[in-house]
GROMACS .gro file of C-alpha atoms in nm:
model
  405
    1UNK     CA    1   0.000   0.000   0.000
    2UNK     CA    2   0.122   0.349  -0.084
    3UNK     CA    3   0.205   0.581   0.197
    4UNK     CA    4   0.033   0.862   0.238
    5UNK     CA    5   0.105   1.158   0.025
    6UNK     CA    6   0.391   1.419   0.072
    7UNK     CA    7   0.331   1.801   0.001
    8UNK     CA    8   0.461   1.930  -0.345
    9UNK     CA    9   0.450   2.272  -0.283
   10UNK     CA   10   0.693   2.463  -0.041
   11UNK     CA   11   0.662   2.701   0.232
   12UNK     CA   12   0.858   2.982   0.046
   13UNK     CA   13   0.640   2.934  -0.279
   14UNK     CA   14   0.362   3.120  -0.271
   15UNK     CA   15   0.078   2.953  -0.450
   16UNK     CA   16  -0.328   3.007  -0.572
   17UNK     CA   17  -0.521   2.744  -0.421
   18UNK     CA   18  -0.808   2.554  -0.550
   19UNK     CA   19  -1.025   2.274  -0.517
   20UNK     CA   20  -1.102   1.925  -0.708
   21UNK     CA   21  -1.410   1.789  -0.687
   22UNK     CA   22  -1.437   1.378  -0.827
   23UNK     CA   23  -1.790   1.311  -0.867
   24UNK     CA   24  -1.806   0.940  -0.852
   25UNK     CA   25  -2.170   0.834  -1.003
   26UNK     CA   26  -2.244   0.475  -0.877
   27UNK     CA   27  -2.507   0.417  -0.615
   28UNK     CA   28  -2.647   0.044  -0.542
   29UNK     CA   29  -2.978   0.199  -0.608
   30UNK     CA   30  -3.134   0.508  -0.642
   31UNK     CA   31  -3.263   0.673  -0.280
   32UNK     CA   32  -3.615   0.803  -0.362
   33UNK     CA   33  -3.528   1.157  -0.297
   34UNK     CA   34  -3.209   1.199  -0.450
   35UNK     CA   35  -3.148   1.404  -0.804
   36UNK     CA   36  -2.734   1.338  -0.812
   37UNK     CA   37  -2.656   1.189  -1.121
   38UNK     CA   38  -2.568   0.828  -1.081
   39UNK     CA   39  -2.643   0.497  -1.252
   40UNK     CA   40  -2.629   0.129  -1.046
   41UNK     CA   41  -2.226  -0.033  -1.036
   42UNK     CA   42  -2.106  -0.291  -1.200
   43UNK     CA   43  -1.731  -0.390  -1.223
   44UNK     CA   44  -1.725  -0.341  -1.628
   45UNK     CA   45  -1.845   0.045  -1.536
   46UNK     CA   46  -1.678   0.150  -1.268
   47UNK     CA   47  -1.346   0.005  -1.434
   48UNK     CA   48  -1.427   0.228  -1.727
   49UNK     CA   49  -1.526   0.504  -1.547
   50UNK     CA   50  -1.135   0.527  -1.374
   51UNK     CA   51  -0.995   0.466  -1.728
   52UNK     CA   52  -1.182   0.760  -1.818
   53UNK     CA   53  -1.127   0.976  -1.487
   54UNK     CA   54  -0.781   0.906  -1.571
   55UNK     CA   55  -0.785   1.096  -1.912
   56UNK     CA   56  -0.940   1.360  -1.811
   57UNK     CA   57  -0.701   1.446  -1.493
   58UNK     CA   58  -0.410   1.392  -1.771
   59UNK     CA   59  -0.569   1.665  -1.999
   60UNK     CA   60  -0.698   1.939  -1.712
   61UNK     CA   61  -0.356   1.910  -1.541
   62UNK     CA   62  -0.167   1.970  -1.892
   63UNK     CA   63  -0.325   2.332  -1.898
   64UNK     CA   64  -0.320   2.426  -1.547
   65UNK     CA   65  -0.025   2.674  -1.435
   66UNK     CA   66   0.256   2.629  -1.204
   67UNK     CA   67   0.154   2.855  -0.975
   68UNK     CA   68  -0.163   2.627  -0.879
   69UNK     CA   69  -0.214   2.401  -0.579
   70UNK     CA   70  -0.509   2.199  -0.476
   71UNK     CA   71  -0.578   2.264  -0.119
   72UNK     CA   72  -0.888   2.025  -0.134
   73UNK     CA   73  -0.985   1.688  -0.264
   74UNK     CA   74  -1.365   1.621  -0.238
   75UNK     CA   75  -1.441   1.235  -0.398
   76UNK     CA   76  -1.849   1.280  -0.389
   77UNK     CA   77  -2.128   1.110  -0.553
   78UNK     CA   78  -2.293   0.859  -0.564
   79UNK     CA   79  -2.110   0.620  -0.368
   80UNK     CA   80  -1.759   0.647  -0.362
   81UNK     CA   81  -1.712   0.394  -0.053
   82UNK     CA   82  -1.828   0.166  -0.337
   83UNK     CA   83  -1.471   0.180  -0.495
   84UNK     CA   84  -1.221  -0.049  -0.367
   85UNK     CA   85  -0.909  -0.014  -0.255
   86UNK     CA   86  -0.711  -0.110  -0.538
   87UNK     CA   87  -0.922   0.127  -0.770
   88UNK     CA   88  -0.841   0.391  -0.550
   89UNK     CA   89  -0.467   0.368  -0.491
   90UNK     CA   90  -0.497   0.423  -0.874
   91UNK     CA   91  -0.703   0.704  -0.869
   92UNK     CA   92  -0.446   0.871  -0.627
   93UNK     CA   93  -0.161   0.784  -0.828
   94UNK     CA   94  -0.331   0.969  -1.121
   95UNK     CA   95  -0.424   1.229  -0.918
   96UNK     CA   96  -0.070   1.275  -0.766
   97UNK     CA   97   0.108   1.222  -1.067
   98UNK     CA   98  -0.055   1.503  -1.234
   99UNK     CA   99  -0.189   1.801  -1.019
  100UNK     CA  100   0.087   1.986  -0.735
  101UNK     CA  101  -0.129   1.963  -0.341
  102UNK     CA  102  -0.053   2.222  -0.070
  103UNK     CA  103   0.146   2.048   0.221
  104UNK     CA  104  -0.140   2.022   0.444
  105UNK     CA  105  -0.409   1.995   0.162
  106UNK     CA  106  -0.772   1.837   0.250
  107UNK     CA  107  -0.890   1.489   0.136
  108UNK     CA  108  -1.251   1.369   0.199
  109UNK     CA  109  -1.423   1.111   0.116
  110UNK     CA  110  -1.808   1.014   0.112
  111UNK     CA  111  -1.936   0.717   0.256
  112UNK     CA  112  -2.245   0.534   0.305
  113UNK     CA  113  -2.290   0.287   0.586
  114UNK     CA  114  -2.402  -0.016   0.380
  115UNK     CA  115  -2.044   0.010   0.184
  116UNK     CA  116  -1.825   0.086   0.478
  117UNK     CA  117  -1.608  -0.076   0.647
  118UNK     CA  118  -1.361  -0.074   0.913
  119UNK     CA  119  -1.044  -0.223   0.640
  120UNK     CA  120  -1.148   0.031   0.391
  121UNK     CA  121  -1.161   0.307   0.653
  122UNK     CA  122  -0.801   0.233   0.723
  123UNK     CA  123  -0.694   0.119   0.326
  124UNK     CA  124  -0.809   0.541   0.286
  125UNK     CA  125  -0.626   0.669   0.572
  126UNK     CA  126  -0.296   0.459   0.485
  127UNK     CA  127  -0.381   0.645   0.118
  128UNK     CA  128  -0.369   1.027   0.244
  129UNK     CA  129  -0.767   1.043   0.380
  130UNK     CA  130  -0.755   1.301   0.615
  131UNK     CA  131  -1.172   1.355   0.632
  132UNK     CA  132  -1.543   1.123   0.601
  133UNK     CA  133  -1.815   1.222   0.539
  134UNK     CA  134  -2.093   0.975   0.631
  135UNK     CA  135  -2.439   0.996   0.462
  136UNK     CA  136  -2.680   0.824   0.771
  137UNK     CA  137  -2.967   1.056   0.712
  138UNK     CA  138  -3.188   0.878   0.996
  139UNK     CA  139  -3.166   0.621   1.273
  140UNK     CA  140  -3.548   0.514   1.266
  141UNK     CA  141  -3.579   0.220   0.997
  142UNK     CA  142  -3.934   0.314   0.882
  143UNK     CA  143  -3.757   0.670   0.788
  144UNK     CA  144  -3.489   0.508   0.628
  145UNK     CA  145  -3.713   0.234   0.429
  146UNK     CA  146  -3.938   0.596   0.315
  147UNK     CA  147  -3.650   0.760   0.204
  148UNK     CA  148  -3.521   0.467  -0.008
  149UNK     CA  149  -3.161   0.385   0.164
  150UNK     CA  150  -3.028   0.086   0.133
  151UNK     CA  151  -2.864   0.087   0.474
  152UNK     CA  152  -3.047  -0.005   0.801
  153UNK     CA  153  -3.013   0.183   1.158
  154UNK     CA  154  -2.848  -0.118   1.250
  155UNK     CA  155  -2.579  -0.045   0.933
  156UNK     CA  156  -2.554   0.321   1.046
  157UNK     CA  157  -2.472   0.218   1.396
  158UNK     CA  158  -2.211  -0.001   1.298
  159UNK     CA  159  -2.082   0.245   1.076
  160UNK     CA  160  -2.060   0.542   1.331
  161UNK     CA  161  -1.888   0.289   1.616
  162UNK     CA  162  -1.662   0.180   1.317
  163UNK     CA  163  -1.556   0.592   1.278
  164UNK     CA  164  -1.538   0.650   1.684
  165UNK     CA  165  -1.274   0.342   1.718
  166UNK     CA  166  -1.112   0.448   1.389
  167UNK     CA  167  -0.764   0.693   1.367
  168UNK     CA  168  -0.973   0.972   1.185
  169UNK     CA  169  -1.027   1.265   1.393
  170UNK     CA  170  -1.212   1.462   1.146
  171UNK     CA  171  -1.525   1.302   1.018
  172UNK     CA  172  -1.864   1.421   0.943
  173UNK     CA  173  -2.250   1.262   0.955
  174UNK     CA  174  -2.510   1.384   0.714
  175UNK     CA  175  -2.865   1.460   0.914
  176UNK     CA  176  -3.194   1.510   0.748
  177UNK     CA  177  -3.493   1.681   0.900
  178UNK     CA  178  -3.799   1.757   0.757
  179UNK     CA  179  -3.919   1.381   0.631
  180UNK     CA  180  -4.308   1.291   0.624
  181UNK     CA  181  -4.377   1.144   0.945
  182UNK     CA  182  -4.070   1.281   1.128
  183UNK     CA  183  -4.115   1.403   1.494
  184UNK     CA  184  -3.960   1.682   1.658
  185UNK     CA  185  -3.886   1.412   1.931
  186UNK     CA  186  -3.756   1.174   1.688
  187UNK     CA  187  -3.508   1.388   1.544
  188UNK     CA  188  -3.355   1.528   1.856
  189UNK     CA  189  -3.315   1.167   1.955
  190UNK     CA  190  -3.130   1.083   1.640
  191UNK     CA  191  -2.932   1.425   1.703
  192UNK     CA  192  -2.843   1.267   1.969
  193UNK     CA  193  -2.745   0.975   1.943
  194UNK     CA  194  -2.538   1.046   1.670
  195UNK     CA  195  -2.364   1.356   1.870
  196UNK     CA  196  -2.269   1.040   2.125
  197UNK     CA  197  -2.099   0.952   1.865
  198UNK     CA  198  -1.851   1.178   1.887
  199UNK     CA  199  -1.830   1.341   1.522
  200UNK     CA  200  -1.610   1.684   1.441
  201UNK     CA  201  -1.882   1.796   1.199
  202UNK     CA  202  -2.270   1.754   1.115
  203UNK     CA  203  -2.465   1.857   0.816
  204UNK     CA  204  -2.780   1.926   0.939
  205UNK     CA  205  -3.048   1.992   0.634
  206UNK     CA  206  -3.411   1.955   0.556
  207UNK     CA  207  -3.551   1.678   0.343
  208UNK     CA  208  -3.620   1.846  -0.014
  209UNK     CA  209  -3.793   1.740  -0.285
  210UNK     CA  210  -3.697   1.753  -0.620
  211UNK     CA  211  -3.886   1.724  -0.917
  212UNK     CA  212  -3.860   1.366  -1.096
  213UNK     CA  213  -3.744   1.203  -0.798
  214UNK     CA  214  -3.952   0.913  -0.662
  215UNK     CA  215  -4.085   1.082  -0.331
  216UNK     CA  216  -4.172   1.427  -0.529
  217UNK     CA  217  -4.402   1.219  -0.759
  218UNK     CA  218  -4.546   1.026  -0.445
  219UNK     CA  219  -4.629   1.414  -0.328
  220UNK     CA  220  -4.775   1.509  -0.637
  221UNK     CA  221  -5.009   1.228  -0.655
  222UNK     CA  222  -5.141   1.296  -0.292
  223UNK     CA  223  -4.990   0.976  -0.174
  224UNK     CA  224  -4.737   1.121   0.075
  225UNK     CA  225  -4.802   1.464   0.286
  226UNK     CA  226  -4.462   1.678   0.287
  227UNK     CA  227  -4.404   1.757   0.651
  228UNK     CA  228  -4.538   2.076   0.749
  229UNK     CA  229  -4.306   2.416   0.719
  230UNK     CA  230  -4.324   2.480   1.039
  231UNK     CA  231  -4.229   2.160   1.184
  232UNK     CA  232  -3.916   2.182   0.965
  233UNK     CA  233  -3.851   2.493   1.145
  234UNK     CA  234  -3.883   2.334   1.463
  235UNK     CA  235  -3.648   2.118   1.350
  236UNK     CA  236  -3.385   2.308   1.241
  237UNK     CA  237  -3.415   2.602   1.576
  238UNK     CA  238  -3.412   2.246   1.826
  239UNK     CA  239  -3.048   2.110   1.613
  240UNK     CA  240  -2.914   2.485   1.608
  241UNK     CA  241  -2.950   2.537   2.014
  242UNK     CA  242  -2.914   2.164   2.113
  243UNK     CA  243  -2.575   2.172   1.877
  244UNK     CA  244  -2.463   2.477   2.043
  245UNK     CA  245  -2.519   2.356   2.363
  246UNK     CA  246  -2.284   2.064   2.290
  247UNK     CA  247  -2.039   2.258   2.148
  248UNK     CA  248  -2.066   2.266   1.763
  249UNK     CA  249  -2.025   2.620   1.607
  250UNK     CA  250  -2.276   2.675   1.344
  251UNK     CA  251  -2.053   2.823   1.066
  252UNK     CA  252  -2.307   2.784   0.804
  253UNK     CA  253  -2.638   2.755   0.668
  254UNK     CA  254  -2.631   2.361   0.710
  255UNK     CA  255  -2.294   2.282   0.829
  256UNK     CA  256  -2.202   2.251   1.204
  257UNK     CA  257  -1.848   2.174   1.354
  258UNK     CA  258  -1.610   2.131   1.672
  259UNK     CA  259  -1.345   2.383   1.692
  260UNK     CA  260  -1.099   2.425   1.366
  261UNK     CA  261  -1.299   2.121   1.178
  262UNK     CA  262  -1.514   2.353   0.938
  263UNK     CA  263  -1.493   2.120   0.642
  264UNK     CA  264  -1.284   2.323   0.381
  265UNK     CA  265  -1.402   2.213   0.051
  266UNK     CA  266  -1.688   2.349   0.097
  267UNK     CA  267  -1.588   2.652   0.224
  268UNK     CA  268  -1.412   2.718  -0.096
  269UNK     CA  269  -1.758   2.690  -0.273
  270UNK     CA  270  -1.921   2.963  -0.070
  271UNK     CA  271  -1.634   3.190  -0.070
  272UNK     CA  272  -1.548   3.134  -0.451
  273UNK     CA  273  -1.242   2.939  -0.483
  274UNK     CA  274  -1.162   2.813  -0.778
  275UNK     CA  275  -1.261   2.409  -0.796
  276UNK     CA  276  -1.231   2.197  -1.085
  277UNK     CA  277  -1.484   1.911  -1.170
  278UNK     CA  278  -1.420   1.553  -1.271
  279UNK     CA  279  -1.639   1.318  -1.365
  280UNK     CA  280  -1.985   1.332  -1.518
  281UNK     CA  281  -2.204   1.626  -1.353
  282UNK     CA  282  -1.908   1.768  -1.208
  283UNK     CA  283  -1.901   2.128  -1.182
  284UNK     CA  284  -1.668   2.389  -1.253
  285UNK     CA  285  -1.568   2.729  -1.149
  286UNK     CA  286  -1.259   2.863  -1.315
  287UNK     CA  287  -1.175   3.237  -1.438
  288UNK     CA  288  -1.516   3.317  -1.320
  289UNK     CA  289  -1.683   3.077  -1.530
  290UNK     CA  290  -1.920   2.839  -1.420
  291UNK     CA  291  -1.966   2.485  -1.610
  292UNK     CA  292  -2.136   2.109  -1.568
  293UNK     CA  293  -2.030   1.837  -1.702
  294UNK     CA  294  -2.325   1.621  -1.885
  295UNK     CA  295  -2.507   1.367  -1.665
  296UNK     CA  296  -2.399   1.099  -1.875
  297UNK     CA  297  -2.165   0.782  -1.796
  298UNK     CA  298  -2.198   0.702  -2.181
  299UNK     CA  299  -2.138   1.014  -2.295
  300UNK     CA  300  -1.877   1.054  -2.082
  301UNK     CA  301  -1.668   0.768  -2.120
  302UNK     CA  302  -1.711   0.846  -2.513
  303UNK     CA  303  -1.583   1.168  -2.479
  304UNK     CA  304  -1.236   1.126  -2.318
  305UNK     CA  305  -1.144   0.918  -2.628
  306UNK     CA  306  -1.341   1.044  -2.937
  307UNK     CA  307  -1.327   1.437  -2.830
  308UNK     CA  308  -0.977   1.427  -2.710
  309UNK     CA  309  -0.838   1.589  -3.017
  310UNK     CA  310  -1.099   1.907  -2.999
  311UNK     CA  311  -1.055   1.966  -2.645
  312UNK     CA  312  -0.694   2.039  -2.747
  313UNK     CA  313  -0.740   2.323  -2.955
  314UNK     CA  314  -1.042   2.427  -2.679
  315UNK     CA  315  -0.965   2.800  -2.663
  316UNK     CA  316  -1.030   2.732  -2.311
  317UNK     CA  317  -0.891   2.444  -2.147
  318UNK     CA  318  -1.138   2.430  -1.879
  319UNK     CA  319  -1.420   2.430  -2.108
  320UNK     CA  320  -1.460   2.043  -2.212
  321UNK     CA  321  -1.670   1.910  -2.463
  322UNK     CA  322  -1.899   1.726  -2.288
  323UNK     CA  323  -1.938   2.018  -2.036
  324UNK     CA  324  -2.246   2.235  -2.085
  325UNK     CA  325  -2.453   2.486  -1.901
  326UNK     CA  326  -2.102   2.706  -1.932
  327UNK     CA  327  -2.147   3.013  -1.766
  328UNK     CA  328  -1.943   3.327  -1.783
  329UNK     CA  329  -1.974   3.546  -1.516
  330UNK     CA  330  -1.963   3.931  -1.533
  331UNK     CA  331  -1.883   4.130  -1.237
  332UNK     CA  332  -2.274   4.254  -1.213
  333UNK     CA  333  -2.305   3.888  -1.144
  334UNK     CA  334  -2.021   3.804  -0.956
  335UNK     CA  335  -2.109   4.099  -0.687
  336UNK     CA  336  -2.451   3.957  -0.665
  337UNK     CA  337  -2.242   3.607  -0.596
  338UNK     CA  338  -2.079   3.767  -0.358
  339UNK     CA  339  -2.359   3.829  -0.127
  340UNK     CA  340  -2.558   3.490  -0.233
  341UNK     CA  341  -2.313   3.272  -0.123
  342UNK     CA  342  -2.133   3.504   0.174
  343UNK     CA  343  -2.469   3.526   0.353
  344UNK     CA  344  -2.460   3.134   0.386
  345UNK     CA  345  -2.162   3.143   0.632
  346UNK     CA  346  -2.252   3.295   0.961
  347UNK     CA  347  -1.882   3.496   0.917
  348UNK     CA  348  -2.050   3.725   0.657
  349UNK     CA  349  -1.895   3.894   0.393
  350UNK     CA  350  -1.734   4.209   0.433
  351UNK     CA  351  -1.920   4.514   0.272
  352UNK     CA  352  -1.685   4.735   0.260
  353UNK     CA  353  -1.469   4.510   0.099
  354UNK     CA  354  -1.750   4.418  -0.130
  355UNK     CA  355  -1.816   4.797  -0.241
  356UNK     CA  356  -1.423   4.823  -0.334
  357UNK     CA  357  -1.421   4.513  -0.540
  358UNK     CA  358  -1.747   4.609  -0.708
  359UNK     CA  359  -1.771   4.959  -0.713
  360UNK     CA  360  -1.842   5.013  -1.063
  361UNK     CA  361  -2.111   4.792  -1.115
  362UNK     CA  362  -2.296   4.794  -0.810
  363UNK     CA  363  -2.661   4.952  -0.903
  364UNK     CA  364  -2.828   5.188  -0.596
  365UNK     CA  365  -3.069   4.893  -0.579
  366UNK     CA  366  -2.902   4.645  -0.474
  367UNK     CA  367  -2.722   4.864  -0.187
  368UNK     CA  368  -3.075   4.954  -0.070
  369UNK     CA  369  -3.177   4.578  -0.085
  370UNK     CA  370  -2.930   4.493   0.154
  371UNK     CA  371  -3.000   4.805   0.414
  372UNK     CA  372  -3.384   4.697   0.385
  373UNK     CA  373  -3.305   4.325   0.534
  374UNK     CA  374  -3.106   4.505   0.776
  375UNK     CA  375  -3.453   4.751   0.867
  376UNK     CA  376  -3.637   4.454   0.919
  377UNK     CA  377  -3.436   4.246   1.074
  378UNK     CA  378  -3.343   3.920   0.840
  379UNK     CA  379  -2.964   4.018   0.783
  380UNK     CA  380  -2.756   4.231   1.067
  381UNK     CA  381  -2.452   4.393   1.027
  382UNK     CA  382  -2.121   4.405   1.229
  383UNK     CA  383  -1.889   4.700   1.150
  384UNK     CA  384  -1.804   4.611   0.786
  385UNK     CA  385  -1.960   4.243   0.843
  386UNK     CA  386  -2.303   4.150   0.670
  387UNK     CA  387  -2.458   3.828   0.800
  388UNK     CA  388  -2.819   3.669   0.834
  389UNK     CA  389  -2.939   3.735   1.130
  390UNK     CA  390  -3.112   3.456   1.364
  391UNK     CA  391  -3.464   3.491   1.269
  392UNK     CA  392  -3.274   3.532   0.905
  393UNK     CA  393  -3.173   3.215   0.850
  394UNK     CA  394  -3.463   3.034   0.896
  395UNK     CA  395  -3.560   3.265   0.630
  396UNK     CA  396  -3.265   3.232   0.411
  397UNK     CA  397  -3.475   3.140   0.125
  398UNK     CA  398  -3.676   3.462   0.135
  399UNK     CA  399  -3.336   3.683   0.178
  400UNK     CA  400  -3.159   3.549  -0.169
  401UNK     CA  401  -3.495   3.541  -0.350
  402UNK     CA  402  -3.565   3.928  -0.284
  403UNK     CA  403  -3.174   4.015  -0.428
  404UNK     CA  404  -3.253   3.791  -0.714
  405UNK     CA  405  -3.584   3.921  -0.810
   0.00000   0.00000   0.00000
């Protein structure tokens, strides 16, 4: 087994960061709320899929500058715990090979209980895993057998013992609120239980349902009552002051963490760091351009052999062929950005900062938007700082919609 990875970059080399994002698309089967891309595994695919993966790092790295280091890895999906070890020790050699990491970079990997186990836990760490992020959702099996997991409570138990015996410090668990038939008892007692636990971080999100998906059609037919908005609120107030109270620091809209564990891939998202997107339905954001790759395995598995001539004369190498959706941001849209995706962190973002980057194509409007949440309370401001307030972020969705409009 290879040892875990040393730093390429140096202390006395300064360096732009950025993040890489490896969208694995392989699930056992399809959880009947979920819109990710991903198709069922088979050997065949997934050994494709890393022949492919392996193309693609070859060509992105070709193109990217000296002067860039990845300060994240995110492998999401889908199910990466689903690869095995060998497939990816190869994966990392690609990876390694071909892009320069900062000495202390970030590597995390998704999990679901059903796929996990204590040998692979240690087969990642022995590979340079430094974070897990496990997707448990619930602890009550007739939640679990509504939402269309393929993991038991008993799984998820075994799973989270499996990560409190284990030698990595900082891992997360995925918590969902808000699912038809879902106490405000019943979630605190998963909260806690899982808290017992002993994880660094928690994402802590409401059940929502997208169109297409198997429980959105259940809803539409009248076969399934959504739980009620202001249970979901309930929900969300209870985790935020029972998660204080134990001594997680809610740093962001969803995202809750012990002290220096904030999960820094995603941080890079809301504070618009540069990431790079592998795999089909990866996204992008490069040179202030946003992209997607297409939700295809076939057509992307195609496309690393048969388009591999065009994407070298791509005026822009981050622009692949099977990416659409491309996006070019101006810096109208880049303020407005700016305060989107600031306002999810509880830090803020820094107005006065803001005003100086985006002087010139800030509009009167949008100033006065931002004064007008202050008025009535739904963002608050700190010195330079703009943040959602606490009756704000339950109303988060309300804020963004009125800057958008």
């Amino acid at each position: 087994m290879v040892q875990p990875v040393s730093a390429h970059a140096s202390s006395d080399q300064p360096a732009k960061t950025f993040g890489i994002y490896i969208h694995v698309p392989f699930c056992r089967r399809k959880c009947n709320y979920c819109d990710f891309y991903s198709v069922a595994v088979t050997d065949e695919l997934l050994d494709a899929y890393i022949r492919a993966l392996e193309c693609e790092i070859n060509w992105v790295a070709s193109y990217l500058p000296a002067d860039q280091y990845a300060a994240t890895l995110y492998c999401g999906g889908g199910s990466p715990s689903l690869i095995n070890l060998v497939q990816l020790e190869r994966i990392r050699e690609i990876l390694f090979g071909s892009f320069r990491f900062e000495r202390d970079f970030e590597w995390t990997m998704e999990a679901n209980p059903e796929s996990f186990t204590s040998e692979l836990m240690l087969g990642w760490q022995a590979l340079g895993v430094n974070r897990i992020s496990m997707g448990v959702q619930s602890l009550q099996p007739s939640l679990l057998k509504l939402l269309g997991r393929c993991h038991s409570a008993f799984d998820a138990r075994i799973a989270l013992e499996t990560l409190k015996a284990g030698p990595c410090i900082n891992w997360s668990v995925d918590c969902m609120c808000g699912i038809p038939g879902q106490t405000l008892t019943g979630w605190l007692e998963d909260l806690a239980e899982v808290r017992a636990y002993g994880p660094a971080h928690l994402s802590v999100y409401p059940l929502s349902l997208e169109p297409g998906t198997a429980m959105a059609e259940r809803v539409r037919r009248g076969e399934l009552d959504p739980s009620p908005e202001e249970l979901v609120a309930d929900q969300l107030e209870a985790a935020e002051a029972k998660l204080h109270d134990w001594g997680y620091e809610h740093y962001e809209i969803a995202n809750y963490a012990l002290s220096g564990q904030r999960c820094r891939h995603n941080l890079g998202y809301w504070l618009r760091t540069p990431y790079i997107g592998l795999g089909p339905a990866a996204a992008t954001f490069w040179n202030e351009t946003r992209s997607n790759a297409l939700a295809s395995l076939e057509h992307y598995l195609h496309s690393q052999v048969s388009d591999h001539t065009s994407m070298e004369h791509s005026l822009d190498p981050f622009e692949r062929p099977f990416h659409h959706e491309v996006e070019r941001l101006d810096r109208k849209a880049a303020s407005l950005e700016t305060i989107l995706l600031g306002t999810r962190l509880l830090d803020g973002f820094d107005l006065q900062k803001w005003c100086q980057d985006y002087q010139s194509e800030i509009e009167p409007d949008l100033l006065g938007r931002i004064e007008e949440q202050v008025r009535i309370g739904l963002l608050e401001r700190s010195g330079c700082i703009i943040r959602l307030s606490r009756r704000g972020r339950w109303l988060a969705n309300k804020v963004w919609l009125d800057f958008v409009d």
